[in-house]
Amino acid sequence: MRVLGIMSGTSIDGVDYAVCEISSPAKIKFRDHWSIPFPKSLKEQLHRAARNETTTYQLADLHHDLGRFYAKGAGKLRVNLVGLHGQTVFHHPAKATLQIGEPAYLSEQLRIPVISNFRAADIAAGGQGAPLATIFHRHVFAERGKHVAVNNLGGISNVTSLDWRTGKEPRLLAFDTGPGNVLIDLAAREFFKVPFDKDGKIAARGKVNATVVARWLEHDYFAQEPPKSTGRELFGETFFRQLRKSRPRLKPADLLASLTKLTVASISYSYALHLASFPDRVVLCGGGSRNSHLVIELQRTLKLFQPDTTVTTSAEYGWDPQVIEASAFALLAWLTWHKQPGNLPTTTGAKGPRLLGQISGSPSLSAPPRPLR
């Protein structure tokens, strides 16, 4: 089956589309991808929704407008199935989550089933509803005899630990480490009127305030044991406003340098605190993997803990770092279509494996579509 995965992440900057050819979870091949930035008006509305500044009327309109935008970006693509993550506007771990973007528009345009709302079933089973890309990471990146950590640097940073040094299957652990790009992006927009700190050039010319970073790292979330997940609700606009009010007041470039250090330090701290051992290899993906300053700082910090740890990106495995999350939801859609669970209870905390997502555009899952010729 050719499956389209669609992802718009916590950074709220645009939509990633990835086409994968899947014959089994262990046989998934990347075929195509493209990204479409959100237009200014839609982006502003999504940010307001994520800040809890919209009415129910506005949120309903936005839900449908975003669904139309997803469909427009898909064009007239010929695929068998779509996995749509949607845009997270609220995530309260183990309590509630909301991804918007009406899937009916994609189903109507492409005339195929669309699977969406993946996180709710895991939460209903007592889980966090995240992270869900773990099963994709396991099948694509696990290496027998090695401990590999896949770290997605999106708005929020999350890690999947794949420790396959012993046993028939790798030992899995996955959780959100804390902020990825979200605070860096907020500072870049606030002080430099740019959407993000390209290549970390602004942060590179600033000076890290180690005392301030150490204080930020005292946040309860970092020491919390997995399973755990987080979002903009914890490390977004509210956190950013609070740190701006704190003393000492940092110069803008110094603030970006210190926020970049917070991302790096919280990742390293999370590995040291929550992983059984430091990984042999760290595979980076997501938009933050293109921030060369952040990547260099992460390499330098990780080697302080484990000198032999190597840091690379998913590109080395033939997967563009920007499409990993979208590809993961293509696989999750395939699993649901074939009546296979998509969550891993050991990583989300759910009571057991569950079929994820809800289907639009077909009355049943009993007859899968024929493969494209």
Short mmCIF file of C-alpha atoms in Angstrom, two decimals:
data_model
loop_
_atom_site.label_atom_id
_atom_site.label_comp_id
_atom_site.label_asym_id
_atom_site.label_seq_id
_atom_site.Cartn_x
_atom_site.Cartn_y
_atom_site.Cartn_z
CA MET A 1 0.00 0.00 0.00
CA ARG A 2 1.07 3.55 -0.68
CA VAL A 3 0.21 5.59 2.39
CA LEU A 4 0.33 9.36 2.82
CA GLY A 5 1.30 10.61 6.27
CA ILE A 6 0.53 14.21 7.19
CA MET A 7 2.06 15.98 10.18
CA SER A 8 2.01 19.52 11.51
CA GLY A 9 3.94 19.72 14.74
CA THR A 10 4.24 21.75 17.91
CA SER A 11 6.26 24.47 16.19
CA ILE A 12 3.13 25.40 14.15
CA ASP A 13 5.18 26.44 11.14
CA GLY A 14 3.74 24.25 8.37
CA VAL A 15 2.71 20.82 7.18
CA ASP A 16 4.91 17.87 6.21
CA TYR A 17 3.60 15.29 3.73
CA ALA A 18 5.34 11.92 3.31
CA VAL A 19 4.42 9.07 0.98
CA CYS A 20 5.55 5.62 2.09
CA GLU A 21 5.18 2.20 0.52
CA ILE A 22 4.34 -0.29 3.26
CA SER A 23 3.97 -4.06 3.03
CA SER A 24 4.62 -4.73 6.74
CA PRO A 25 5.87 -2.68 9.70
CA ALA A 26 9.37 -3.98 8.99
CA LYS A 27 9.08 -3.21 5.26
CA ILE A 28 8.45 0.48 4.90
CA LYS A 29 10.03 2.47 2.09
CA PHE A 30 10.15 6.23 1.69
CA ARG A 31 8.83 7.41 -1.70
CA ASP A 32 8.19 11.15 -1.66
CA HIS A 33 7.75 14.18 0.55
CA TRP A 34 6.98 17.87 0.48
CA SER A 35 6.37 20.62 3.01
CA ILE A 36 3.96 23.54 2.85
CA PRO A 37 4.29 26.51 5.23
CA PHE A 38 1.17 27.85 6.89
CA PRO A 39 0.01 31.19 5.48
CA LYS A 40 0.32 34.02 7.96
CA SER A 41 -3.38 34.26 8.83
CA LEU A 42 -3.78 30.51 9.43
CA LYS A 43 -0.59 30.38 11.47
CA GLU A 44 -1.77 33.23 13.69
CA GLN A 45 -5.12 31.52 14.27
CA LEU A 46 -3.39 28.26 15.20
CA HIS A 47 -1.10 30.04 17.65
CA ARG A 48 -4.11 31.74 19.26
CA ALA A 49 -5.85 28.38 19.60
CA ALA A 50 -2.75 26.87 21.21
CA ARG A 51 -2.69 29.81 23.66
CA ASN A 52 -6.37 29.23 24.58
CA GLU A 53 -7.36 32.56 23.03
CA THR A 54 -10.14 31.36 20.69
CA THR A 55 -13.87 30.96 21.14
CA THR A 56 -15.61 27.68 20.36
CA TYR A 57 -17.04 29.30 17.22
CA GLN A 58 -13.57 30.31 16.04
CA LEU A 59 -12.12 26.90 16.88
CA ALA A 60 -14.84 25.15 14.86
CA ASP A 61 -14.12 27.37 11.84
CA LEU A 62 -10.40 26.78 12.25
CA HIS A 63 -10.90 23.00 12.46
CA HIS A 64 -12.58 23.03 9.03
CA ASP A 65 -10.27 25.63 7.47
CA LEU A 66 -7.27 23.52 8.46
CA GLY A 67 -8.90 20.41 7.01
CA ARG A 68 -9.32 22.22 3.70
CA PHE A 69 -5.69 23.34 3.85
CA TYR A 70 -4.48 19.76 4.39
CA ALA A 71 -6.55 18.61 1.41
CA LYS A 72 -5.29 21.39 -0.85
CA GLY A 73 -1.70 20.45 -0.02
CA ALA A 74 -2.35 16.81 -0.92
CA GLY A 75 -3.55 17.76 -4.39
CA LYS A 76 -4.73 14.86 -6.57
CA LEU A 77 -2.22 12.36 -5.20
CA ARG A 78 -2.85 8.66 -5.91
CA VAL A 79 -2.43 6.72 -2.68
CA ASN A 80 -4.38 3.99 -0.89
CA LEU A 81 -4.68 5.48 2.59
CA VAL A 82 -3.95 8.63 4.60
CA GLY A 83 -2.71 8.97 8.18
CA LEU A 84 -3.48 12.49 9.42
CA HIS A 85 -2.02 13.62 12.72
CA GLY A 86 -3.68 17.05 12.73
CA GLN A 87 -2.50 20.10 14.62
CA THR A 88 -2.25 19.78 18.39
CA VAL A 89 -3.79 22.80 20.08
CA PHE A 90 -4.05 21.23 23.54
CA HIS A 91 -2.29 18.34 25.25
CA HIS A 92 -2.84 17.46 28.88
CA PRO A 93 -0.97 14.17 29.34
CA ALA A 94 -3.17 11.21 30.34
CA LYS A 95 -6.15 13.57 30.64
CA ALA A 96 -7.07 15.15 27.31
CA THR A 97 -5.63 15.98 23.93
CA LEU A 98 -6.99 17.84 20.90
CA GLN A 99 -5.69 17.66 17.34
CA ILE A 100 -7.72 19.73 14.88
CA GLY A 101 -8.04 19.60 11.08
CA GLU A 102 -11.23 17.98 9.75
CA PRO A 103 -10.24 14.76 7.90
CA ALA A 104 -13.43 14.58 5.78
CA TYR A 105 -11.98 17.07 3.27
CA LEU A 106 -9.02 14.82 2.51
CA SER A 107 -11.28 11.78 2.18
CA GLU A 108 -13.68 13.66 -0.08
CA GLN A 109 -10.92 14.95 -2.34
CA LEU A 110 -8.81 11.79 -2.59
CA ARG A 111 -11.77 9.37 -2.39
CA ILE A 112 -9.92 7.10 0.01
CA PRO A 113 -10.06 6.38 3.75
CA VAL A 114 -8.35 8.81 6.13
CA ILE A 115 -7.36 7.78 9.64
CA SER A 116 -6.96 10.54 12.23
CA ASN A 117 -7.32 11.32 15.96
CA PHE A 118 -4.66 8.75 16.85
CA ARG A 119 -3.93 9.84 20.41
CA ALA A 120 -7.36 9.53 22.03
CA ALA A 121 -7.49 5.73 22.22
CA ASP A 122 -4.22 5.58 24.13
CA ILE A 123 -5.43 8.21 26.61
CA ALA A 124 -8.72 6.32 27.07
CA ALA A 125 -6.61 3.27 27.99
CA GLY A 126 -4.80 5.26 30.69
CA GLY A 127 -1.83 6.34 28.58
CA GLN A 128 -0.20 9.68 27.88
CA GLY A 129 -1.35 9.73 24.26
CA ALA A 130 2.31 10.22 23.36
CA PRO A 131 4.86 9.50 22.09
CA LEU A 132 3.45 7.52 19.17
CA ALA A 133 6.33 7.53 16.66
CA THR A 134 8.13 4.87 18.71
CA ILE A 135 6.96 1.91 16.64
CA PHE A 136 8.25 3.59 13.45
CA HIS A 137 11.59 4.35 15.09
CA ARG A 138 11.88 0.74 16.20
CA HIS A 139 11.40 -0.69 12.69
CA VAL A 140 13.57 1.85 10.86
CA PHE A 141 16.45 2.66 13.22
CA ALA A 142 17.01 -0.22 15.67
CA GLU A 143 20.35 -2.00 15.14
CA ARG A 144 21.15 -5.38 16.61
CA GLY A 145 24.09 -5.16 19.02
CA LYS A 146 23.76 -1.38 19.50
CA HIS A 147 21.95 1.12 21.69
CA VAL A 148 20.46 3.75 19.37
CA ALA A 149 18.53 6.81 20.53
CA VAL A 150 16.30 8.58 18.02
CA ASN A 151 15.77 12.19 19.11
CA ASN A 152 13.14 14.27 17.37
CA LEU A 153 13.88 17.99 17.67
CA GLY A 154 10.51 19.51 16.94
CA GLY A 155 8.83 22.21 18.99
CA ILE A 156 9.08 19.67 21.79
CA SER A 157 12.00 17.23 21.97
CA ASN A 158 11.29 13.53 22.32
CA VAL A 159 13.58 10.52 22.44
CA THR A 160 13.14 6.84 21.63
CA SER A 161 15.75 4.56 23.20
CA LEU A 162 16.32 1.35 21.19
CA ASP A 163 18.68 -0.81 23.24
CA TRP A 164 19.34 -4.00 21.25
CA ARG A 165 22.61 -5.12 22.76
CA THR A 166 20.97 -8.26 24.10
CA GLY A 167 17.80 -10.25 23.44
CA LYS A 168 15.67 -11.00 20.40
CA GLU A 169 13.99 -7.59 20.47
CA PRO A 170 15.29 -4.15 21.44
CA ARG A 171 14.35 -2.75 24.84
CA LEU A 172 12.22 0.32 24.21
CA LEU A 173 11.75 3.53 26.16
CA ALA A 174 10.32 6.75 24.75
CA PHE A 175 9.32 10.08 26.28
CA ASP A 176 9.40 13.84 25.76
CA THR A 177 12.61 15.34 27.12
CA GLY A 178 11.22 18.89 27.25
CA PRO A 179 11.51 21.93 24.98
CA GLY A 180 13.00 21.50 21.53
CA ASN A 181 12.62 24.52 19.26
CA VAL A 182 9.52 26.13 20.74
CA LEU A 183 11.18 28.54 23.20
CA ILE A 184 14.00 29.35 20.77
CA ASP A 185 11.42 30.19 18.09
CA LEU A 186 9.41 32.37 20.48
CA ALA A 187 12.52 34.38 21.35
CA ALA A 188 13.53 34.69 17.68
CA ARG A 189 10.10 36.07 16.76
CA GLU A 190 9.86 38.35 19.79
CA PHE A 191 13.27 40.01 19.58
CA PHE A 192 14.54 39.49 16.04
CA LYS A 193 11.30 39.35 14.02
CA VAL A 194 12.30 36.10 12.31
CA PRO A 195 10.37 32.80 12.50
CA PHE A 196 13.36 30.85 13.83
CA ASP A 197 17.08 31.13 14.53
CA LYS A 198 18.45 29.78 11.23
CA ASP A 199 21.51 27.58 11.85
CA GLY A 200 21.57 28.97 15.41
CA LYS A 201 23.53 31.99 14.20
CA ILE A 202 21.95 34.37 16.73
CA ALA A 203 22.48 31.97 19.63
CA ALA A 204 26.08 31.39 18.52
CA ARG A 205 26.93 35.05 19.00
CA GLY A 206 25.24 35.23 22.40
CA LYS A 207 26.62 34.21 25.78
CA VAL A 208 25.04 31.43 27.83
CA ASN A 209 24.05 32.36 31.37
CA ALA A 210 24.78 29.06 33.13
CA THR A 211 23.13 30.16 36.38
CA VAL A 212 19.84 30.93 34.65
CA VAL A 213 19.92 27.67 32.68
CA ALA A 214 20.54 25.71 35.88
CA ARG A 215 17.52 27.40 37.45
CA TRP A 216 15.33 26.51 34.46
CA LEU A 217 16.48 22.89 34.74
CA GLU A 218 15.01 22.74 38.25
CA HIS A 219 11.56 22.49 36.65
CA ASP A 220 9.77 19.42 38.02
CA TYR A 221 9.15 17.96 34.56
CA PHE A 222 12.78 17.06 33.89
CA ALA A 223 13.13 14.82 36.95
CA GLN A 224 9.71 13.21 36.44
CA GLU A 225 9.98 9.52 35.59
CA PRO A 226 8.67 8.24 32.22
CA PRO A 227 6.16 7.58 30.82
CA LYS A 228 5.68 11.29 30.31
CA SER A 229 4.86 13.80 27.61
CA THR A 230 4.53 17.56 27.41
CA GLY A 231 3.71 20.43 25.06
CA ARG A 232 3.31 24.16 24.65
CA GLU A 233 1.05 24.18 27.72
CA LEU A 234 4.15 23.62 29.88
CA PHE A 235 7.03 24.86 27.71
CA GLY A 236 5.37 27.45 25.51
CA GLU A 237 4.14 31.00 25.79
CA THR A 238 3.46 30.90 29.55
CA PHE A 239 6.93 29.56 30.34
CA PHE A 240 8.45 32.15 27.99
CA ARG A 241 6.60 35.04 29.66
CA GLN A 242 7.75 33.86 33.08
CA LEU A 243 11.40 33.58 32.13
CA ARG A 244 11.31 37.03 30.53
CA LYS A 245 10.19 38.49 33.85
CA SER A 246 12.87 36.69 35.84
CA ARG A 247 16.17 38.22 36.88
CA PRO A 248 18.70 38.82 35.58
CA ARG A 249 17.18 40.15 32.37
CA LEU A 250 19.21 38.71 29.51
CA LYS A 251 20.15 40.49 26.31
CA PRO A 252 18.22 39.01 23.35
CA ALA A 253 21.17 37.11 21.85
CA ASP A 254 22.16 35.85 25.29
CA LEU A 255 18.58 34.69 25.86
CA LEU A 256 18.63 32.68 22.62
CA ALA A 257 22.00 31.21 23.56
CA SER A 258 20.67 30.23 26.98
CA LEU A 259 17.42 28.77 25.60
CA THR A 260 19.43 26.70 23.11
CA LYS A 261 21.54 25.50 26.02
CA LEU A 262 18.35 24.59 27.91
CA THR A 263 17.27 22.31 25.05
CA VAL A 264 20.73 20.71 24.88
CA ALA A 265 21.09 20.34 28.65
CA SER A 266 17.59 18.95 29.18
CA ILE A 267 18.19 16.28 26.51
CA SER A 268 21.53 15.26 28.02
CA TYR A 269 20.10 15.36 31.54
CA SER A 270 17.16 13.19 30.45
CA TYR A 271 19.48 10.58 28.95
CA ALA A 272 21.62 10.47 32.08
CA LEU A 273 18.63 10.32 34.43
CA HIS A 274 16.16 8.09 32.60
CA LEU A 275 18.05 5.81 30.21
CA ALA A 276 19.68 2.66 31.59
CA SER A 277 22.87 3.63 29.76
CA PHE A 278 24.09 6.26 27.34
CA PRO A 279 23.40 5.37 23.70
CA ASP A 280 26.11 4.34 21.26
CA ARG A 281 24.49 6.50 18.61
CA VAL A 282 22.03 9.42 18.63
CA VAL A 283 19.98 9.89 15.45
CA LEU A 284 18.51 13.38 15.14
CA CYS A 285 15.41 14.27 13.16
CA GLY A 286 12.92 17.13 13.02
CA GLY A 287 13.49 20.78 12.19
CA GLY A 288 15.98 21.30 15.01
CA SER A 289 18.40 18.85 13.38
CA ARG A 290 19.07 21.62 10.83
CA ASN A 291 20.15 24.04 13.58
CA SER A 292 23.89 23.48 13.23
CA HIS A 293 24.75 25.41 16.40
CA LEU A 294 22.30 23.36 18.48
CA VAL A 295 23.62 20.10 17.00
CA ILE A 296 27.26 21.02 17.70
CA GLU A 297 26.41 21.97 21.28
CA LEU A 298 24.49 18.71 21.73
CA GLN A 299 27.42 16.67 20.39
CA ARG A 300 29.79 18.46 22.72
CA THR A 301 27.56 17.98 25.77
CA LEU A 302 26.77 14.32 25.10
CA LYS A 303 30.47 13.51 24.79
CA LEU A 304 31.00 14.86 28.30
CA PHE A 305 28.78 12.03 29.50
CA GLN A 306 29.91 9.36 27.01
CA PRO A 307 32.91 10.13 24.77
CA ASP A 308 32.09 7.26 22.38
CA THR A 309 28.56 8.43 21.58
CA THR A 310 28.19 9.46 17.92
CA VAL A 311 25.59 11.96 16.71
CA THR A 312 24.12 11.80 13.22
CA THR A 313 20.80 12.52 11.48
CA SER A 314 18.17 10.26 9.96
CA ALA A 315 19.45 11.29 6.52
CA GLU A 316 22.21 8.72 7.00
CA TYR A 317 19.47 6.07 6.98
CA GLY A 318 17.84 7.46 3.84
CA TRP A 319 15.11 9.38 5.65
CA ASP A 320 15.00 13.16 5.46
CA PRO A 321 14.90 14.50 9.06
CA GLN A 322 11.84 16.59 8.20
CA VAL A 323 9.63 13.62 7.25
CA ILE A 324 10.13 11.18 10.13
CA GLU A 325 7.01 12.20 12.06
CA ALA A 326 4.78 12.28 8.97
CA SER A 327 6.12 8.86 7.93
CA ALA A 328 5.41 7.54 11.42
CA PHE A 329 1.73 8.45 11.04
CA ALA A 330 1.65 6.77 7.64
CA LEU A 331 2.75 3.58 9.40
CA LEU A 332 0.24 4.09 12.23
CA ALA A 333 -2.54 4.42 9.66
CA TRP A 334 -1.38 1.20 7.97
CA LEU A 335 -1.40 -0.61 11.31
CA THR A 336 -4.93 0.54 12.13
CA TRP A 337 -6.17 -0.44 8.67
CA HIS A 338 -4.74 -3.92 9.21
CA LYS A 339 -6.26 -4.10 12.71
CA GLN A 340 -2.91 -3.99 14.48
CA PRO A 341 -2.23 -1.85 17.58
CA GLY A 342 -0.08 1.23 17.16
CA ASN A 343 0.74 2.19 20.73
CA LEU A 344 3.44 0.65 22.91
CA PRO A 345 2.13 0.53 26.50
CA THR A 346 5.65 0.46 27.96
CA THR A 347 6.29 3.91 26.50
CA THR A 348 2.87 5.61 26.79
CA GLY A 349 1.72 4.02 30.05
CA ALA A 350 -1.52 2.65 28.55
CA LYS A 351 -3.11 -0.46 30.06
CA GLY A 352 -2.50 -2.40 26.88
CA PRO A 353 -2.08 -2.31 23.10
CA ARG A 354 -4.85 -0.45 21.28
CA LEU A 355 -6.00 0.23 17.75
CA LEU A 356 -5.39 3.93 17.22
CA GLY A 357 -7.36 6.47 15.27
CA GLN A 358 -10.75 6.94 13.71
CA ILE A 359 -11.64 6.43 10.07
CA SER A 360 -13.27 8.83 7.66
CA GLY A 361 -14.54 7.96 4.21
CA SER A 362 -15.34 4.25 4.48
CA PRO A 363 -18.05 2.35 6.38
CA SER A 364 -15.72 -0.41 7.57
CA LEU A 365 -12.17 -1.68 7.75
CA SER A 366 -13.14 -5.07 6.36
CA ALA A 367 -12.02 -4.58 2.76
CA PRO A 368 -8.66 -2.82 2.35
CA PRO A 369 -8.18 -0.93 -0.92
CA ARG A 370 -6.40 -2.67 -3.76
CA PRO A 371 -2.73 -1.76 -4.25
CA LEU A 372 -2.07 0.85 -6.91
CA ARG A 373 -0.66 -0.51 -10.17
#
